[in-house]
PDB file of C-alpha atoms in Angstrom:
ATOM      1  CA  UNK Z  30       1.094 -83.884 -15.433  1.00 49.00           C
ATOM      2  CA  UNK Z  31       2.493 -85.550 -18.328  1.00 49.00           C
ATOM      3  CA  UNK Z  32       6.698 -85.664 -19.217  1.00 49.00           C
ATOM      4  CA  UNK Z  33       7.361 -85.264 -22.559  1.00 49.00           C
ATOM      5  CA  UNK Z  34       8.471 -88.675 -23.569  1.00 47.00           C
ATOM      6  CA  UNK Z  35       6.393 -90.665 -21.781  1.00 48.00           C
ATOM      7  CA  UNK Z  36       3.468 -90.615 -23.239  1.00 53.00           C
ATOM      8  CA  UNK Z  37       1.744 -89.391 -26.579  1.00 51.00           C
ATOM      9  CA  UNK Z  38      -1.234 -89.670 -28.523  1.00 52.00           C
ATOM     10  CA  UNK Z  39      -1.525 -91.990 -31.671  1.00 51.00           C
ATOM     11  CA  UNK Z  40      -3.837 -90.571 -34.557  1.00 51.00           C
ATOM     12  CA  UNK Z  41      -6.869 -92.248 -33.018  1.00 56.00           C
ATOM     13  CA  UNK Z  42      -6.369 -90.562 -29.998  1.00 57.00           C
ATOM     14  CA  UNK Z  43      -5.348 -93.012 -27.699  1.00 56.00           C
ATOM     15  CA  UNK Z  44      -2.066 -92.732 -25.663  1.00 58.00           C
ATOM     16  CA  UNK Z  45       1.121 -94.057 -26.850  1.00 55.00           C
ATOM     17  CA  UNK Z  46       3.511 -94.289 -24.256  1.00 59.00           C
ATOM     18  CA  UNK Z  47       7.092 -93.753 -25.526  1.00 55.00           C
ATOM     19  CA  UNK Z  48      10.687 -94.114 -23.107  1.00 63.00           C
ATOM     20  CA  UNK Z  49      12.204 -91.169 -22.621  1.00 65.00           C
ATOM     21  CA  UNK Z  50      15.559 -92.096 -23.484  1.00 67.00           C
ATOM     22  CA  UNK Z  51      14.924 -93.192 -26.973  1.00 72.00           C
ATOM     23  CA  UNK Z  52      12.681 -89.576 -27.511  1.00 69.00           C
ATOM     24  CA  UNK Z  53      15.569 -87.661 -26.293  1.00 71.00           C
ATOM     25  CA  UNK Z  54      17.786 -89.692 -29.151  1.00 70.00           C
ATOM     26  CA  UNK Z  55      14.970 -89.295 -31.707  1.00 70.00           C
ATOM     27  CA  UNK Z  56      15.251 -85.544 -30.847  1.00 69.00           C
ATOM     28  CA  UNK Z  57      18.713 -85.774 -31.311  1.00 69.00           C
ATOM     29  CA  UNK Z  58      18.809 -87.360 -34.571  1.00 68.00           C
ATOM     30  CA  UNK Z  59      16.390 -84.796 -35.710  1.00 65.00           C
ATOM     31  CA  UNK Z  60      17.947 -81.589 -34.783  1.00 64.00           C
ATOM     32  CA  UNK Z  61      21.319 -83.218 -36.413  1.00 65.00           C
ATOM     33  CA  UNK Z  62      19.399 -83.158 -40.303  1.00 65.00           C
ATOM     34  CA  UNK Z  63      21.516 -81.184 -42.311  1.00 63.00           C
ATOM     35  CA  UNK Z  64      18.914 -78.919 -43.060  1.00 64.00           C
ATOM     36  CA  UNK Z  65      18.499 -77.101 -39.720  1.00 61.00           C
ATOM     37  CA  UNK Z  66      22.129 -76.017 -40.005  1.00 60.00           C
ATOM     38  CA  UNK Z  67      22.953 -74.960 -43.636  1.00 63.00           C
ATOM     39  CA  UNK Z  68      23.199 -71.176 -42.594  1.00 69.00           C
ATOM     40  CA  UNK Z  69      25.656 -72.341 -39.538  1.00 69.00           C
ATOM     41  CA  UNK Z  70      28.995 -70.491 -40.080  1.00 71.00           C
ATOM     42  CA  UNK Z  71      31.579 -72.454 -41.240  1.00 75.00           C
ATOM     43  CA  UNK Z  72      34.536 -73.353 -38.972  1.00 74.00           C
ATOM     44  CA  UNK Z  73      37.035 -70.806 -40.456  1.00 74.00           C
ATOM     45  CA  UNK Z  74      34.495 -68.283 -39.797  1.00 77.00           C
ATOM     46  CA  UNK Z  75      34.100 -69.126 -36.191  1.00 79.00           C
ATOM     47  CA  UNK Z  76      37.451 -68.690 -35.580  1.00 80.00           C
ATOM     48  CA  UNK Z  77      37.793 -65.459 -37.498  1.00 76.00           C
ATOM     49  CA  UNK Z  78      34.994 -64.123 -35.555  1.00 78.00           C
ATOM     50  CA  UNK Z  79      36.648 -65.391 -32.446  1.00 80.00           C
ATOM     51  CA  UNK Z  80      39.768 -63.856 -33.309  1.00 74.00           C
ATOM     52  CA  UNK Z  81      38.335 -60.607 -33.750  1.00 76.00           C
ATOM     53  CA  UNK Z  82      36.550 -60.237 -31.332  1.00 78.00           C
ATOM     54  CA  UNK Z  83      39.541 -60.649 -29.173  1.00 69.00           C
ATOM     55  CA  UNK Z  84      41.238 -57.982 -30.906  1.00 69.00           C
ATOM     56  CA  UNK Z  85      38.260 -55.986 -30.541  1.00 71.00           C
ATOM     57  CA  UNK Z  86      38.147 -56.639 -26.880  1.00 70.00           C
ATOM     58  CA  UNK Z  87      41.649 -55.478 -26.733  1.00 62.00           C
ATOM     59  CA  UNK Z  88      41.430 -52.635 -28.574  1.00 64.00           C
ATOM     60  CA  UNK Z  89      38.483 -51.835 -26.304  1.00 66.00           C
ATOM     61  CA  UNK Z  90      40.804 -51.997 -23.366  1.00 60.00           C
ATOM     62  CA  UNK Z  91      43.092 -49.922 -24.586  1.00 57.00           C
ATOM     63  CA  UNK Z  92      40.943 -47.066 -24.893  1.00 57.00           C
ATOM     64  CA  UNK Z  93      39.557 -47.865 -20.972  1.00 55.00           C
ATOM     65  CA  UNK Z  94      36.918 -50.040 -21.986  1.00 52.00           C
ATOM     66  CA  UNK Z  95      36.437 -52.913 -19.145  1.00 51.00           C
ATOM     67  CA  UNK Z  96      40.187 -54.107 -18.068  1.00 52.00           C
ATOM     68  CA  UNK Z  97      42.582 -51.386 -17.476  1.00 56.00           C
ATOM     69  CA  UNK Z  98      44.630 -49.933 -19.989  1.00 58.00           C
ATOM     70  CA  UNK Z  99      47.726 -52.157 -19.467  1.00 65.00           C
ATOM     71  CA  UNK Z 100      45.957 -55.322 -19.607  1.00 65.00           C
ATOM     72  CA  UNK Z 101      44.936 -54.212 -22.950  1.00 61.00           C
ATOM     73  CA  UNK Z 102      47.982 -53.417 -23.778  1.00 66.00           C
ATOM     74  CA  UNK Z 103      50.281 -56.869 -22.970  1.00 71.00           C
ATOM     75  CA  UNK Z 104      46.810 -58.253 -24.781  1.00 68.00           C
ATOM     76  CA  UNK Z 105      46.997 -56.564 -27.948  1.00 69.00           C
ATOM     77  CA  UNK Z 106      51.275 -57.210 -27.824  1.00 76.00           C
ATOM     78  CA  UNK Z 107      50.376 -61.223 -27.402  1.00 78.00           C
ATOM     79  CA  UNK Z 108      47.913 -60.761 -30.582  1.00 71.00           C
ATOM     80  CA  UNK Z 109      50.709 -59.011 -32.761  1.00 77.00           C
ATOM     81  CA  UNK Z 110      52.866 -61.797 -31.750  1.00 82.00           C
ATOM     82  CA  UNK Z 111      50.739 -64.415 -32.509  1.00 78.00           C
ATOM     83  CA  UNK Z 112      50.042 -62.749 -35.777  1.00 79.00           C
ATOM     84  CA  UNK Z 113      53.484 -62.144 -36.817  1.00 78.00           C
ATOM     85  CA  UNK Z 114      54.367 -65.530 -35.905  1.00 78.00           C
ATOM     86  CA  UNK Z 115      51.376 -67.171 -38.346  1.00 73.00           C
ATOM     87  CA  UNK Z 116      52.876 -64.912 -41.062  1.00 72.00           C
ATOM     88  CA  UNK Z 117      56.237 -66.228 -40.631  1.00 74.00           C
ATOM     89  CA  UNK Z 118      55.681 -69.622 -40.706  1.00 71.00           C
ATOM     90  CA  UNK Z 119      53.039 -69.561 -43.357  1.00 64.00           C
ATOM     91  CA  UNK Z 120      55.407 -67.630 -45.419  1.00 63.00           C
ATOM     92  CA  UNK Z 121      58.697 -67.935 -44.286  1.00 58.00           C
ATOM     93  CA  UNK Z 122      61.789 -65.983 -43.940  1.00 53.00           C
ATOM     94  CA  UNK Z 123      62.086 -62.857 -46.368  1.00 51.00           C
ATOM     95  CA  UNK Z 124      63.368 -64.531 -49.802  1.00 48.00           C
ATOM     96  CA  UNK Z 125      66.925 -62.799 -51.191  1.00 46.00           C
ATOM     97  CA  UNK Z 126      65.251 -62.807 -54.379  1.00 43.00           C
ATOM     98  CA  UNK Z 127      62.743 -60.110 -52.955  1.00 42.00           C
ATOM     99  CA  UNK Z 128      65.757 -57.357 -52.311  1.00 49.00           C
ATOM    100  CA  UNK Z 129      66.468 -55.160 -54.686  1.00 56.00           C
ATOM    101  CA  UNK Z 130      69.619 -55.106 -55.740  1.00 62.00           C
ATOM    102  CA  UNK Z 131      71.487 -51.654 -57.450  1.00 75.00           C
ATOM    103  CA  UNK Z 132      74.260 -51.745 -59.346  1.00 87.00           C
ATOM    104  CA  UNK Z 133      77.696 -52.746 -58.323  1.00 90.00           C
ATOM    105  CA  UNK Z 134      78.328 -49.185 -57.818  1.00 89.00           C
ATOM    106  CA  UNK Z 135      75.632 -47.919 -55.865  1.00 83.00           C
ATOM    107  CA  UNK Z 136      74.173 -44.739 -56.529  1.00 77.00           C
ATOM    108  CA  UNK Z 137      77.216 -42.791 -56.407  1.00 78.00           C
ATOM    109  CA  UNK Z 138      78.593 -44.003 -59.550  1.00 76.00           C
ATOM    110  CA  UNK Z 139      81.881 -45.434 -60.473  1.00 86.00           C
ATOM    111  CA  UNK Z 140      85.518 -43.556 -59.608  1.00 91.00           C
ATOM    112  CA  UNK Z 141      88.684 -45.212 -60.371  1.00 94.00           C
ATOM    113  CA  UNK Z 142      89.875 -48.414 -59.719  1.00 94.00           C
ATOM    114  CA  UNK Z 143      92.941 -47.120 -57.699  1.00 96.00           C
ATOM    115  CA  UNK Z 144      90.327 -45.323 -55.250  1.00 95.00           C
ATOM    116  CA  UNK Z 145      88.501 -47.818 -54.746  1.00 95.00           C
ATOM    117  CA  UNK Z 146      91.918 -50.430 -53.851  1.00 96.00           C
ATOM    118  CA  UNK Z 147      92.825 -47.726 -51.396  1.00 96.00           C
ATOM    119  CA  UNK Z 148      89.317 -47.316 -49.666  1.00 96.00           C
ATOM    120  CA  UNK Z 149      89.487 -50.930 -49.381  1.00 96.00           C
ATOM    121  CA  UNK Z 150      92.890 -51.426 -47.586  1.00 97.00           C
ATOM    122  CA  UNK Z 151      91.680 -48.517 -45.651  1.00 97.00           C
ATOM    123  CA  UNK Z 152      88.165 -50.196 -44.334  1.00 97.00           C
ATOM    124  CA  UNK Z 153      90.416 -53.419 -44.067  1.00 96.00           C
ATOM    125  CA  UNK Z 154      92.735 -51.946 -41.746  1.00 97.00           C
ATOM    126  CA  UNK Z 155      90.049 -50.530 -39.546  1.00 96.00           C
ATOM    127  CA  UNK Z 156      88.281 -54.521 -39.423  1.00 95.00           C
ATOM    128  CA  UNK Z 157      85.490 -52.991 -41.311  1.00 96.00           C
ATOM    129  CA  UNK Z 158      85.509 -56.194 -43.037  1.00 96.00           C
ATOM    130  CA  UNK Z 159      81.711 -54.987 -44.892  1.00 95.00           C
ATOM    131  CA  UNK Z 160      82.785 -52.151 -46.106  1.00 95.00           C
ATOM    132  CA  UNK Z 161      86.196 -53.036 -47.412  1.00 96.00           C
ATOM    133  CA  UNK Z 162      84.334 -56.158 -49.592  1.00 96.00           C
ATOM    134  CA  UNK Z 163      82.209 -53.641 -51.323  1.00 95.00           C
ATOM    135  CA  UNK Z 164      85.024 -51.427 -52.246  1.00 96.00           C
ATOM    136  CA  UNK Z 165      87.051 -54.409 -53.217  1.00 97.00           C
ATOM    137  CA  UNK Z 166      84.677 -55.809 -55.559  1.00 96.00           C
ATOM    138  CA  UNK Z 167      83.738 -52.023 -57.522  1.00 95.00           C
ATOM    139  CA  UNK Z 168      87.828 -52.317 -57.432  1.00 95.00           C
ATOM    140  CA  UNK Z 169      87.850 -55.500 -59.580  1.00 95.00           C
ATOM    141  CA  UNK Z 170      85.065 -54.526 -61.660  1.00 95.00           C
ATOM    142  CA  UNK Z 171      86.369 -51.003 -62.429  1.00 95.00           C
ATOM    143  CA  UNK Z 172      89.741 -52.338 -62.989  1.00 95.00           C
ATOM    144  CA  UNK Z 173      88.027 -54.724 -65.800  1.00 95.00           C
ATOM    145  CA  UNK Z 174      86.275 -51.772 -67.186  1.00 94.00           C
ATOM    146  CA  UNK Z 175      89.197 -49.898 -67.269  1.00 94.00           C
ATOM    147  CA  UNK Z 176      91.411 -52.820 -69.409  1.00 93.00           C
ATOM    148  CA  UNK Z 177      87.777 -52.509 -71.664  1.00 92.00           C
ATOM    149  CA  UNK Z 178      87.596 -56.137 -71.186  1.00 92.00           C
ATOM    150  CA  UNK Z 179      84.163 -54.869 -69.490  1.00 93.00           C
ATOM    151  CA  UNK Z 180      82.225 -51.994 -71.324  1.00 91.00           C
ATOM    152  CA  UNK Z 181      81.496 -49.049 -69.208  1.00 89.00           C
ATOM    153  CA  UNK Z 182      77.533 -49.244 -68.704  1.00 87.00           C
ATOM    154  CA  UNK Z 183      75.279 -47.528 -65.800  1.00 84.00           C
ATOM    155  CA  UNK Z 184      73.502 -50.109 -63.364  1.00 88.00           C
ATOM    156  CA  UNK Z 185      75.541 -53.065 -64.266  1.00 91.00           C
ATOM    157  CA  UNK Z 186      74.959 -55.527 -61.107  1.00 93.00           C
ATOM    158  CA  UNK Z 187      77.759 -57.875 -59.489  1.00 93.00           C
ATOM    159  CA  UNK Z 188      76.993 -60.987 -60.451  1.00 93.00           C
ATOM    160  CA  UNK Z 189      76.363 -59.437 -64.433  1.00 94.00           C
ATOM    161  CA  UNK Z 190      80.185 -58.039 -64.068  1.00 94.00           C
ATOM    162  CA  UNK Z 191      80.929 -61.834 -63.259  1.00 94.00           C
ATOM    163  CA  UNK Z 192      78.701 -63.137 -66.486  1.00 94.00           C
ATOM    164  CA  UNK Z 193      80.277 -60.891 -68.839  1.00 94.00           C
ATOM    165  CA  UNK Z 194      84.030 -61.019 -67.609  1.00 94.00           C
ATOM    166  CA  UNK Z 195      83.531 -64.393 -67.423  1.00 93.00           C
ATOM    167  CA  UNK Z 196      83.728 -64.446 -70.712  1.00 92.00           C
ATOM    168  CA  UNK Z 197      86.755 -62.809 -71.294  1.00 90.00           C
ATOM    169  CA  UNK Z 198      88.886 -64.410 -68.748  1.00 93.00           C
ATOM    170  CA  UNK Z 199      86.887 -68.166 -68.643  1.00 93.00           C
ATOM    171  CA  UNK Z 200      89.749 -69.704 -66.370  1.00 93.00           C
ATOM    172  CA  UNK Z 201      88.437 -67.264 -64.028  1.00 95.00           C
ATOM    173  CA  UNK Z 202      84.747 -67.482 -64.744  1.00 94.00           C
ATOM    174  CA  UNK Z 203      84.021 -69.876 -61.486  1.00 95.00           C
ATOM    175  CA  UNK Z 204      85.783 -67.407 -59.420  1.00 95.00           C
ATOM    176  CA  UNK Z 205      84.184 -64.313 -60.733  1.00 95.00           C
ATOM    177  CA  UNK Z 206      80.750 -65.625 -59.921  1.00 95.00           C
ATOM    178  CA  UNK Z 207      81.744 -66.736 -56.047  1.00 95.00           C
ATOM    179  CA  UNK Z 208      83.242 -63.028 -55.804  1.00 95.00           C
ATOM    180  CA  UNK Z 209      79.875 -61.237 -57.278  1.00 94.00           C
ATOM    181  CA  UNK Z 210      78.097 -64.004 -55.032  1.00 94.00           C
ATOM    182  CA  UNK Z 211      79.820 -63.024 -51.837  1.00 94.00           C
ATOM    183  CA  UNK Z 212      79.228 -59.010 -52.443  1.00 94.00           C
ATOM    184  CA  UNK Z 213      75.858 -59.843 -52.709  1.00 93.00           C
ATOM    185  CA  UNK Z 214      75.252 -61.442 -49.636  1.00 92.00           C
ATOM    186  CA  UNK Z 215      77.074 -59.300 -47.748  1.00 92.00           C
ATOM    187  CA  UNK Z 216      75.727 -56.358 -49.555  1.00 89.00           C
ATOM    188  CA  UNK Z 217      72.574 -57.419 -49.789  1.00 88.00           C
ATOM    189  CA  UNK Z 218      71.563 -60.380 -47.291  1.00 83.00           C
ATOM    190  CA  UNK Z 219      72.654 -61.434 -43.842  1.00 78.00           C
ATOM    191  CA  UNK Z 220      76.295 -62.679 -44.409  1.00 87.00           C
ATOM    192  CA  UNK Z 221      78.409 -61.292 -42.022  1.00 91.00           C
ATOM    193  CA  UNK Z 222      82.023 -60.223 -43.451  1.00 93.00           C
ATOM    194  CA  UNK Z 223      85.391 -61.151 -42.403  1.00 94.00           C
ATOM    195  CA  UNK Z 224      88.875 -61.197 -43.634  1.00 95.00           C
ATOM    196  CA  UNK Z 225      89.078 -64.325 -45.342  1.00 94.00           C
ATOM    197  CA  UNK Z 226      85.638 -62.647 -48.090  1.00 95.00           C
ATOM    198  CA  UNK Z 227      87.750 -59.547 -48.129  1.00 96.00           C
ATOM    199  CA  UNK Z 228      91.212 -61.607 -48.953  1.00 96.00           C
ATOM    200  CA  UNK Z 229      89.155 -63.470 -51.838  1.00 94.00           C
ATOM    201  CA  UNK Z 230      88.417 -60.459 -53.788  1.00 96.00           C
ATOM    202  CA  UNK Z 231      91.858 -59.196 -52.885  1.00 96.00           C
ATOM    203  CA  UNK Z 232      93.947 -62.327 -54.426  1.00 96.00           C
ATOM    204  CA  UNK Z 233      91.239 -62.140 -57.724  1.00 95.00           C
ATOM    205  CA  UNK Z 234      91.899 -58.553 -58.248  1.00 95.00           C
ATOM    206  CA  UNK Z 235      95.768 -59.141 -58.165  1.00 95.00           C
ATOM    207  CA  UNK Z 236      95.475 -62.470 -60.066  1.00 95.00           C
ATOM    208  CA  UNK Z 237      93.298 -61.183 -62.638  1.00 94.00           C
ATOM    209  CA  UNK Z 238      95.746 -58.058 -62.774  1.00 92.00           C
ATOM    210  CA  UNK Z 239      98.151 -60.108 -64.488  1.00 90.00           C
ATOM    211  CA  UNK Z 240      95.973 -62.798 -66.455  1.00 87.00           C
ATOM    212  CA  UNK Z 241      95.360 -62.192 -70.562  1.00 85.00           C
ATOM    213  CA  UNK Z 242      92.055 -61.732 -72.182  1.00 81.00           C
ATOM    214  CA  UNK Z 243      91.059 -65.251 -74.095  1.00 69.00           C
ATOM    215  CA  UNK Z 244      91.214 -64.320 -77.637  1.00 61.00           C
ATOM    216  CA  UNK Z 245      88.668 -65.504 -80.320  1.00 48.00           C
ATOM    217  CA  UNK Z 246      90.229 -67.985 -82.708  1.00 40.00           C
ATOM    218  CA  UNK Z 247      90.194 -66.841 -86.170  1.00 37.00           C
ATOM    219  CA  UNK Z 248      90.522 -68.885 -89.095  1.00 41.00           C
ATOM    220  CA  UNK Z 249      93.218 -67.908 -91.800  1.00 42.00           C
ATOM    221  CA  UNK Z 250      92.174 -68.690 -94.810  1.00 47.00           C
ATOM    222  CA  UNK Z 251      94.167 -71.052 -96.650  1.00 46.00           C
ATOM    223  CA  UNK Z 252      96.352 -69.868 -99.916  1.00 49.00           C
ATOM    224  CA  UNK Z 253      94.975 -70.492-103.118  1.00 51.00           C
ATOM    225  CA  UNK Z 254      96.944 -72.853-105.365  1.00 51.00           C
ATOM    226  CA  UNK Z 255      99.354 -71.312-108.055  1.00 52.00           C
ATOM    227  CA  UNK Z 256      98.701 -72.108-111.640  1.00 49.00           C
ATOM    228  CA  UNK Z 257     101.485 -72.717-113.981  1.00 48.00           C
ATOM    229  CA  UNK Z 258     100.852 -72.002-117.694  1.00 48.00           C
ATOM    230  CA  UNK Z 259     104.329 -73.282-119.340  1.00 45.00           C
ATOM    231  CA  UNK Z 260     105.041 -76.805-118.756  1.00 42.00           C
ATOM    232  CA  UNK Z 261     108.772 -77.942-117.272  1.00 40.00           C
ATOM    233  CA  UNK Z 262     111.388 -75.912-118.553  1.00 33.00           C
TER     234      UNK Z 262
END
C-alpha cells in the first residue's frame, strides 16, 4: 500500500514519487497560511479563558464538584491572591489624593479653642500622640478664627486654614502649611504620630499666640499745596 509522501500521481496519470520529509514540510507550510487561522483566539483570550476556567474549576470544588471542598478552597484563596496582587501592581498603592478629606473639624463642628488646648494636653499625656495632633491643630485654627484673622466658615479643610492664615501672618505661612500637612497625614494617611508632630503644632499655636496680623499698607495721600493770594508782606 502506498505512504502518503511517497508517491503521487502527475496530471497525466503517471506516478510522481515525492520524499516524505519535504511533503511533511510542504504540509507544514500550508497549514501555517494565515488564512486557516484568522478565527484563532487571540493570545489575551487564551489566557482569559484559561484563567477562568480555573476559577470555574475552583468554584466547582467548592461546591463538591471533583476535588474536595478544601482543595477548592486554598485554590480559590491562591486565585484572589494572584488577583489582588495584579491589581496592585498594575495600579499601585491607594493614592492620598483618593481620601476624602472633611473639614478640619470633623463632623462635630467647632468648640472653643481653650477645649480643644486642653483635650490635647490631655491625649498628650496619655501618649495618644494621634489624637492629641488633631485636637492641636482645630486648637490653632479655632484660636485664628477666634482673633477673626480667619472667618468662621463650615467645612474649611487644614491645609485651606494654612492658605488663608497664611496670609495674615506670611512669616508663618511655611509653617502653617507643614502643620495642615502633618494633620493630614496623620488624619488622613498612614503617618504614624509621635511627640515631636504633636510639639510642632504646640510651639505654632503658642508662637502664633503672640505674633501680629501683617497689615495692608495704605497710601496717605499727600497734602495739597497752599495758595497764597497777597504777595510778601
Amino acid at each position: 500500500m502506498p505512504i502518503w509522501g511517497d508517491r503521487l500521481l502527475a496530471a497525466s496519470g503517471a506516478p510522481v514519487t515525492v520524499p516524505r520529509d519535504p511533503a511533511r514540510d510542504a504540509a507544514r507550510d500550508e497549514l501555517l497560511n494565515a488564512d486557516y487561522h484568522k478565527n484563532d483566539p487571540t493570545v489575551l483570550e487564551r489566557i482569559t479563558d484559561w484563567f477562568w476556567d480555573h476559577i470555574d474549576h475552583a468554584l466547582g470544588s467548592l461546591a463538591g464538584g471533583g476535588t474536595d471542598g478544601t482543595t477548592g478552597l486554598v485554590l480559590f484563596l491562591i486565585v484572589a491572591v494572584l488577583i489582588a496582587a495584579a491589581l496592585w501592581w498594575r495600579l499601585g498603592a491607594p493614592k492620598r489624593a483618593a481620601r476624602t478629606v472633611l473639614g478640619v473639624y470633623g463632623a462635630q463642628g467647632p468648640r472653643s479653642a481653650a477645649q480643644y488646648r486642653s483635650d490635647a494636653a490631655g491625649h498628650a499625656a496619655a501618649g495618644q500622640w494621634a489624637e492629641a495632633v488633631r485636637e492641636q491643630m482645630r486648637a490653632l485654627v479655632r484660636a485664628l478664627e477666634e482673633r477673626t484673622l480667619l472667618d468662621t466658615r463650615p467645612g474649611r479643610t487644614a491645609d485651606e486654614a494654612a492658605v488663608e492664615a497664611g496670609r495674615a501672618l506670611p512669616e508663618h505661612a511655611a509653617a502653617l502649611t507643614a502643620a495642615a500637612r502633618t494633620f493630614d497625614d496623620i488624619t488622613y494617611g498612614d503617618r504614624t504620630a509621635d511627640q515631636a508632630a504633636y510639639r510642632l503644632l504646640l510651639d505654632l499655636d503658642r508662637t502664633l499666640e503672640r505674633t501680629r496680623p501683617a497689615l495692608a499698607h495704605t497710601t496717605v495721600p499727600a497734602a495739597a499745596p497752599t495758595s497764597t493770594t497777597g504777595g510778601a508782606a
